[in-house]
Amino acid sequence: MQHIENLPAELCCKPEPLAVLSGLDIENNTVHLSIWRAFTMNTGREHDPFKFRCLPVDHQFPKPKYKPVGALEWLLPKGILKTGWMRKHLEEIPAVVAVFYDLDWSDNQWEEKSTECAQRVETVRSKLAGRDCKLVVVLIQKRAPLPSGEDPIAMERAQALCTKCDLPGKNLFVLSHTNHLCGCVTSLESEFRDMALSYYHLRAKKVKTHKDSLNKTSHQLLFIRHEFKIAFFGELKQDQALALKHYQQAYTHLLEQRIVDSHLLEMKTVAGFINYKICRLAFQNNASDAISQFRRHIEFFSNLVGMPQLAFEHEAWMSKQYEILGDLFQEAIQSSLTALMTQHPGLYYQEAARHAIARRQLCRALCSHSYAVPTDPDPIQEEPASFTDDLVVPQTSPIDSHPLSDQGLVSSVGVGAVKTKRKNFSAIESVRPNSPLRFARRSAGSSPASPVGRSPPLIPLSMDVYNLVSATEKVDGLEFYGQRPWRQGVQSIEPPSATKEREGIRALQRAELAVDHSERIIPLLEQTHLHYKRYKAERMKLYPGKFCPIF
């Protein structure tokens, strides 16, 4: 649930090129400290911001994985998007590494110091472990350099230093610590930016080469992953149009996948990430494109509930999707977009609150200690259902015959003892009838081309699982976004361990019982009322309170 309720910080931030400044002793050297501050506190930037990190020369960067020639042909992907990939390229793998060294052209110990500088460069190169990051040397000098061509000693020694460091001449810079330090730093930043954009362009080109060699039969998940990577590198090199194009392609590839309940959470999690990126970029140019993308997103996933025992996850996910769109809409308004009485963030916050309320209702029905999970091998084949104020009640089953009837809550997936038949339904139906956002619902004949797997029979859970070790204890160590902790790297329909499956479901239900749903519902309703009032939708101000009871 962590990536359903909270988007990763690395996904929400604006990607910035990363440069590492190596060799600066900012704790003991005041000159180095002033240089570091000039880079990190430069307010005169004309371009997009740069992210700088100060690291020691011997810092070990992440090592690239060894991929033998032809290995991609036999690769079977274990998931879609790795949890650490974005953070790795935002925080750990730099586009540019600058090695700083104090050395004047006229230094009496030139030979010794130039050799030491070359050794530092070689150390950094070895720690990069073969990564094609741009490596440069910046000499910190006390005097301003003479104009080019007027100092033959400087030209001779610069060429010798580049030879020792095995670097081209364009990768050697001089930083004079004078009154014009900020101007020199700004010039260096401009050079670093050009190198960084070139680096990310080459990274995207390399990923595209890998994508072109994929097999559409066995590498379907990799198409999504590679398109996402190309788009992310596009953002890092500040090419928003390229990023939007490839995020849209990644989303299209995802909708073409065969979806089964056991992997639906991963699909919805990644789809939510990509939809966030598309809507955020689209709002910068054309708000109607963002709204259209969101409608497409909701129409596809609104009826894909997933595992019936965890139906509250679907409502949590739906609530978050609407909240995200409301937040993005509000950001766009602050950036000069004009909203209308019939199209403003309040409508989306209201839908988010509605789904949050449905989540609470499902939690009460599915996660109660007195809830008996049905053991019928095919509980889907039951009588048609009628809707109560809270959930679904089979028409042939009286409410007072169910153990939860005293709470007025009966779940369609909890009525296992009734041998009746009902038609399939989605949890969204319990919240959609009063929705002011009229999204067309797909009929059976207009469903997407990709087959949607049928929900597996509900697994009987015994109460003794409360004494077992929680299957979610490794939730922070997941390799792929959206995967169950007990299904990491498993793409088969059947769970690797039925015991772990039962244990994990019960653990998630217990965790849901501990959630204070009111803390999520009330702020959403407050935002709804605020926007209805702001856009003078006077007749709608009472709408949330009338149809969205909090208690």
Coordinates of C-alpha atoms in Angstrom, one line a residue, residues 98-444:
A98 CA 34.6 17.2 -11.8
V99 CA 37.9 16.5 -10.0
F100 CA 39.1 19.7 -8.3
Y101 CA 42.8 20.2 -7.6
D102 CA 44.8 23.2 -6.3
L103 CA 47.5 23.8 -9.0
D104 CA 48.9 27.0 -10.6
W105 CA 50.7 26.9 -13.9
S106 CA 53.7 28.5 -12.2
D107 CA 53.8 26.1 -9.3
N108 CA 57.4 25.1 -8.3
Q109 CA 56.3 21.6 -7.6
W110 CA 54.4 21.2 -10.9
E111 CA 55.6 17.7 -11.7
E112 CA 54.8 16.2 -8.3
K113 CA 51.4 17.9 -8.1
S114 CA 50.4 17.1 -11.7
T115 CA 51.2 13.5 -11.1
E116 CA 49.1 13.5 -7.9
C117 CA 46.3 15.1 -9.8
A118 CA 46.5 12.4 -12.5
Q119 CA 46.4 9.8 -9.7
R120 CA 43.2 11.3 -8.4
V121 CA 41.6 11.2 -11.8
E122 CA 42.5 7.6 -12.2
T123 CA 41.0 6.8 -8.8
V124 CA 37.8 8.4 -9.7
R125 CA 37.8 6.6 -13.1
S126 CA 38.2 3.3 -11.4
K127 CA 35.4 4.0 -8.9
L128 CA 33.1 4.8 -11.8
A129 CA 33.6 1.2 -12.8
G130 CA 33.3 1.6 -16.5
R131 CA 30.3 4.0 -16.6
D132 CA 30.4 6.5 -19.4
C133 CA 30.0 9.6 -17.2
K134 CA 31.7 12.7 -18.3
L135 CA 35.0 13.2 -16.4
V136 CA 36.6 16.6 -16.1
V137 CA 39.5 18.3 -14.2
V138 CA 39.1 21.7 -12.7
L139 CA 42.3 23.4 -11.5
I140 CA 41.8 25.9 -8.7
Q141 CA 44.2 28.8 -9.2
K142 CA 44.9 32.0 -7.2
R143 CA 45.4 34.3 -10.2
A144 CA 43.2 35.0 -13.2
P145 CA 44.6 33.3 -16.3
L146 CA 46.0 35.3 -19.2
P147 CA 44.2 35.4 -22.5
S148 CA 44.5 32.3 -24.6
G149 CA 47.8 32.2 -26.5
E150 CA 49.6 34.7 -24.3
D151 CA 51.0 32.2 -21.8
P152 CA 53.1 29.5 -23.5
I153 CA 53.9 27.8 -20.2
A154 CA 50.3 27.4 -19.4
M155 CA 49.5 25.9 -22.8
E156 CA 52.4 23.4 -22.6
R157 CA 51.6 22.3 -19.1
A158 CA 47.9 22.0 -19.8
Q159 CA 48.6 19.7 -22.7
A160 CA 51.0 17.6 -20.5
L161 CA 48.4 17.4 -17.8
C162 CA 45.7 16.2 -20.2
T163 CA 48.1 13.5 -21.4
K164 CA 48.8 12.3 -17.9
C165 CA 45.1 12.2 -17.0
D166 CA 44.1 10.7 -20.3
L167 CA 41.6 13.4 -21.0
P168 CA 40.8 15.6 -24.0
G169 CA 41.8 19.2 -23.8
K170 CA 38.1 20.3 -23.7
N171 CA 37.7 18.5 -20.3
L172 CA 40.3 20.6 -18.5
F173 CA 39.1 23.8 -16.9
V174 CA 40.6 26.6 -14.7
L175 CA 38.7 28.2 -11.9
S176 CA 40.3 31.4 -10.6
H177 CA 39.5 32.1 -6.9
T178 CA 39.1 35.9 -7.4
N179 CA 36.4 38.5 -7.0
H180 CA 34.7 37.1 -10.1
L181 CA 34.2 33.6 -8.6
C182 CA 30.5 33.5 -9.2
G183 CA 30.9 34.4 -12.9
C184 CA 33.5 31.6 -13.3
V185 CA 31.2 29.1 -11.6
T186 CA 28.3 30.1 -13.9
S187 CA 30.5 29.5 -16.9
L188 CA 31.5 26.1 -15.5
E189 CA 27.9 25.2 -14.9
S190 CA 27.1 26.0 -18.5
E191 CA 29.9 23.6 -19.7
F192 CA 28.7 20.9 -17.2
R193 CA 25.1 21.3 -18.5
D194 CA 26.1 20.7 -22.1
M195 CA 28.1 17.6 -21.1
A196 CA 25.2 16.3 -18.9
L197 CA 22.7 16.7 -21.8
S198 CA 25.0 14.8 -24.1
Y199 CA 25.4 12.1 -21.4
Y200 CA 21.6 11.6 -21.0
H201 CA 21.1 11.7 -24.7
L202 CA 23.6 8.8 -25.1
R203 CA 21.9 6.9 -22.2
A204 CA 18.5 7.2 -23.9
K205 CA 20.0 6.2 -27.2
K206 CA 21.5 3.1 -25.6
V207 CA 18.2 2.1 -24.0
K208 CA 16.5 2.6 -27.4
T209 CA 19.0 0.2 -29.0
H210 CA 18.1 -2.4 -26.3
K211 CA 14.4 -1.8 -26.9
D212 CA 14.7 -2.4 -30.6
S213 CA 16.2 -5.9 -30.0
L214 CA 13.3 -7.0 -27.7
N215 CA 11.0 -9.9 -28.5
K216 CA 7.4 -8.8 -28.4
T217 CA 6.4 -12.3 -27.2
S218 CA 8.5 -12.7 -24.1
H219 CA 9.7 -9.2 -23.4
Q220 CA 6.4 -7.3 -23.1
L221 CA 7.2 -5.9 -19.7
L222 CA 10.5 -4.7 -20.9
F223 CA 8.8 -2.5 -23.5
I224 CA 7.1 -0.6 -20.7
R225 CA 10.3 -0.4 -18.7
H226 CA 12.5 0.8 -21.6
E227 CA 10.0 3.5 -22.8
F228 CA 9.8 4.7 -19.2
K229 CA 13.6 4.9 -19.0
I230 CA 13.9 6.8 -22.3
A231 CA 11.2 9.3 -21.1
F232 CA 13.0 9.8 -17.8
F233 CA 16.3 10.5 -19.5
G234 CA 14.4 12.9 -21.7
E235 CA 13.3 14.8 -18.5
L236 CA 16.8 14.8 -17.2
K237 CA 18.1 16.4 -20.4
Q238 CA 15.1 18.9 -20.2
D239 CA 13.4 17.7 -23.4
Q240 CA 9.8 17.7 -22.2
A241 CA 8.3 16.9 -25.6
L242 CA 10.5 13.7 -25.9
A243 CA 9.7 12.7 -22.4
L244 CA 5.9 13.1 -22.9
K245 CA 6.0 11.1 -26.1
H246 CA 7.8 8.1 -24.5
Y247 CA 5.7 8.2 -21.4
Q248 CA 2.6 7.9 -23.6
Q249 CA 4.2 5.0 -25.5
A250 CA 5.0 3.3 -22.2
Y251 CA 1.4 3.7 -21.1
T252 CA 0.1 2.3 -24.4
H253 CA 2.4 -0.7 -24.0
L254 CA 1.1 -1.2 -20.5
L255 CA -2.6 -1.2 -21.6
E256 CA -1.7 -3.9 -24.1
Q257 CA -0.5 -6.4 -21.5
R258 CA -2.5 -9.4 -20.4
I259 CA -3.7 -8.5 -16.9
V260 CA -4.5 -11.1 -14.2
D261 CA -5.6 -10.4 -10.6
S262 CA -2.3 -11.7 -9.1
H263 CA -0.3 -9.0 -10.9
L264 CA -2.9 -6.3 -11.2
L265 CA -1.5 -4.3 -8.3
E266 CA 1.9 -4.0 -10.1
M267 CA 0.1 -2.9 -13.3
K268 CA -2.0 -0.3 -11.5
T269 CA 0.9 1.0 -9.5
V270 CA 3.1 1.5 -12.6
A271 CA 0.2 2.8 -14.6
G272 CA -0.4 5.4 -11.8
F273 CA 3.2 6.5 -12.0
I274 CA 3.1 6.9 -15.8
N275 CA -0.2 8.6 -15.7
Y276 CA 1.1 11.1 -13.2
K277 CA 4.1 11.9 -15.5
I278 CA 1.9 12.3 -18.5
C279 CA -0.7 14.5 -16.8
R280 CA 2.0 16.7 -15.2
L281 CA 3.8 17.3 -18.5
A282 CA 0.5 17.7 -20.4
F283 CA -0.7 20.4 -17.9
Q284 CA 2.3 22.5 -18.9
N285 CA 1.1 22.8 -22.5
N286 CA -2.5 21.7 -22.9
A287 CA -4.7 21.1 -19.9
S288 CA -7.4 19.3 -22.0
D289 CA -4.8 16.7 -23.0
A290 CA -4.2 16.0 -19.3
I291 CA -7.9 15.6 -18.6
S292 CA -8.3 13.3 -21.6
Q293 CA -5.4 11.2 -20.4
F294 CA -6.9 10.9 -16.9
R295 CA -10.3 9.9 -18.3
R296 CA -8.6 7.2 -20.4
H297 CA -6.7 6.1 -17.3
I298 CA -9.8 5.8 -15.1
E299 CA -12.0 4.2 -17.7
F300 CA -9.5 1.4 -18.2
F301 CA -8.8 0.6 -14.6
S302 CA -12.0 1.5 -12.7
N303 CA -13.5 -1.9 -13.0
L304 CA -10.2 -3.9 -12.4
V305 CA -10.6 -4.5 -8.7
G306 CA -8.2 -7.4 -8.3
M307 CA -8.1 -9.8 -5.4
P308 CA -11.5 -9.7 -3.8
Q309 CA -10.1 -10.1 -0.3
L310 CA -8.1 -6.9 -0.8
A311 CA -10.8 -4.8 -2.7
F312 CA -10.0 -1.9 -0.3
E313 CA -6.7 -1.5 -2.1
H314 CA -8.5 -0.7 -5.3
E315 CA -10.6 2.0 -3.6
A316 CA -7.4 3.4 -2.1
W317 CA -5.7 3.4 -5.5
M318 CA -8.7 5.1 -7.1
S319 CA -8.9 7.7 -4.4
K320 CA -5.2 8.5 -4.9
Q321 CA -5.5 8.8 -8.6
Y322 CA -8.3 11.5 -8.3
E323 CA -6.3 13.3 -5.5
I324 CA -3.2 13.4 -7.7
L325 CA -5.2 14.9 -10.6
G326 CA -6.7 17.4 -8.2
D327 CA -3.2 18.4 -7.0
L328 CA -1.8 18.7 -10.6
F329 CA -4.8 20.7 -11.6
Q330 CA -4.2 23.1 -8.7
E331 CA -0.5 23.4 -9.5
A332 CA -1.5 24.3 -13.1
I333 CA -3.9 26.9 -11.9
Q334 CA -1.2 28.5 -9.8
S335 CA 0.9 28.6 -13.0
S336 CA -1.7 30.7 -14.9
L337 CA -4.3 28.0 -16.0
T338 CA -7.9 29.2 -15.7
A339 CA -10.4 26.8 -14.2
L340 CA -14.1 26.8 -14.8
M341 CA -17.2 26.2 -12.6
T342 CA -17.7 22.9 -14.4
Q343 CA -14.0 21.9 -14.4
H344 CA -11.9 22.6 -11.4
P345 CA -9.8 20.6 -8.8
G346 CA -12.7 20.3 -6.3
L347 CA -14.5 17.8 -8.6
Y348 CA -11.5 15.5 -8.4
Y349 CA -11.0 15.9 -4.6
Q350 CA -14.7 15.0 -4.2
E351 CA -14.2 11.8 -6.1
A352 CA -11.1 11.1 -4.1
A353 CA -13.1 11.5 -0.9
R354 CA -15.9 9.3 -2.3
H355 CA -13.4 6.4 -3.0
A356 CA -11.8 6.9 0.4
I357 CA -15.2 6.4 2.0
A358 CA -15.7 3.3 0.0
R359 CA -12.3 2.1 1.1
R360 CA -13.3 2.5 4.7
Q361 CA -16.6 0.6 4.1
L362 CA -14.7 -2.3 2.4
C363 CA -12.2 -2.3 5.3
R364 CA -15.0 -2.8 7.8
A365 CA -16.5 -5.7 5.8
L366 CA -13.3 -7.5 4.8
C367 CA -10.9 -6.9 7.6
S368 CA -13.1 -7.4 10.7
H369 CA -11.9 -10.1 13.1
S370 CA -15.3 -11.7 12.9
Y371 CA -15.2 -11.8 9.1
A372 CA -15.3 -15.4 7.7
V373 CA -13.6 -15.8 4.4
P374 CA -15.7 -18.0 2.1
T375 CA -14.5 -21.4 1.2
D376 CA -16.7 -21.9 -1.8
P377 CA -14.5 -22.9 -4.8
D378 CA -16.2 -20.4 -7.1
P379 CA -17.9 -17.6 -5.2
I380 CA -18.3 -15.5 -8.4
Q381 CA -21.3 -17.7 -9.5
E382 CA -24.0 -16.2 -7.2
E383 CA -27.3 -14.3 -7.5
P384 CA -27.6 -10.8 -8.8
A385 CA -26.8 -8.2 -6.1
S386 CA -28.5 -5.0 -5.0
F387 CA -26.7 -2.1 -3.5
T388 CA -27.2 -0.8 0.1
D389 CA -25.8 2.5 1.3
D390 CA -22.5 0.9 2.1
L391 CA -21.8 -2.1 -0.1
V392 CA -23.5 -5.0 -1.9
V393 CA -26.2 -7.3 -0.5
P394 CA -27.3 -10.4 -2.5
Q395 CA -31.0 -10.0 -3.3
T396 CA -31.9 -13.4 -2.1
S397 CA -30.0 -13.1 1.2
P398 CA -31.5 -11.1 4.1
I399 CA -29.2 -8.7 5.8
D400 CA -29.8 -10.1 9.2
S401 CA -28.6 -13.5 8.2
H402 CA -25.0 -12.3 7.8
P403 CA -22.6 -12.0 10.8
L404 CA -21.9 -8.3 9.9
S405 CA -25.5 -7.3 9.6
D406 CA -25.5 -5.5 12.9
Q407 CA -23.1 -3.0 11.3
G408 CA -25.1 -2.7 8.2
L409 CA -22.2 -3.8 6.1
V410 CA -22.2 -6.9 3.9
S411 CA -19.5 -7.5 1.3
S412 CA -20.2 -9.2 -2.0
V413 CA -17.0 -11.2 -1.5
G414 CA -17.9 -12.1 2.0
V415 CA -21.2 -13.9 1.3
G416 CA -19.8 -17.4 0.8
A417 CA -22.4 -19.4 2.6
V418 CA -25.2 -18.3 0.3
K419 CA -25.4 -20.6 -2.7
T420 CA -27.0 -18.1 -5.0
K421 CA -25.9 -16.4 -8.2
R422 CA -25.1 -12.8 -8.9
K423 CA -23.7 -10.9 -11.8
N424 CA -20.1 -9.5 -11.7
F425 CA -19.7 -6.0 -10.3
S426 CA -17.0 -3.6 -9.4
A427 CA -16.4 -1.9 -6.1
I428 CA -16.5 1.4 -7.9
E429 CA -20.3 1.0 -8.5
S430 CA -21.0 1.7 -4.9
V431 CA -19.5 5.2 -5.2
R432 CA -20.2 6.2 -8.8
P433 CA -24.0 6.7 -8.9
N434 CA -23.7 10.1 -7.2
S435 CA -20.5 11.2 -9.0
P436 CA -20.6 14.7 -10.7
L437 CA -17.8 13.4 -13.0
R438 CA -19.6 11.4 -15.7
F439 CA -17.0 9.0 -17.0
A440 CA -18.4 6.5 -19.4
R441 CA -18.2 2.9 -18.2
R442 CA -17.0 0.3 -20.6
S443 CA -19.4 -2.4 -21.5
A444 CA -18.5 -6.0 -21.9

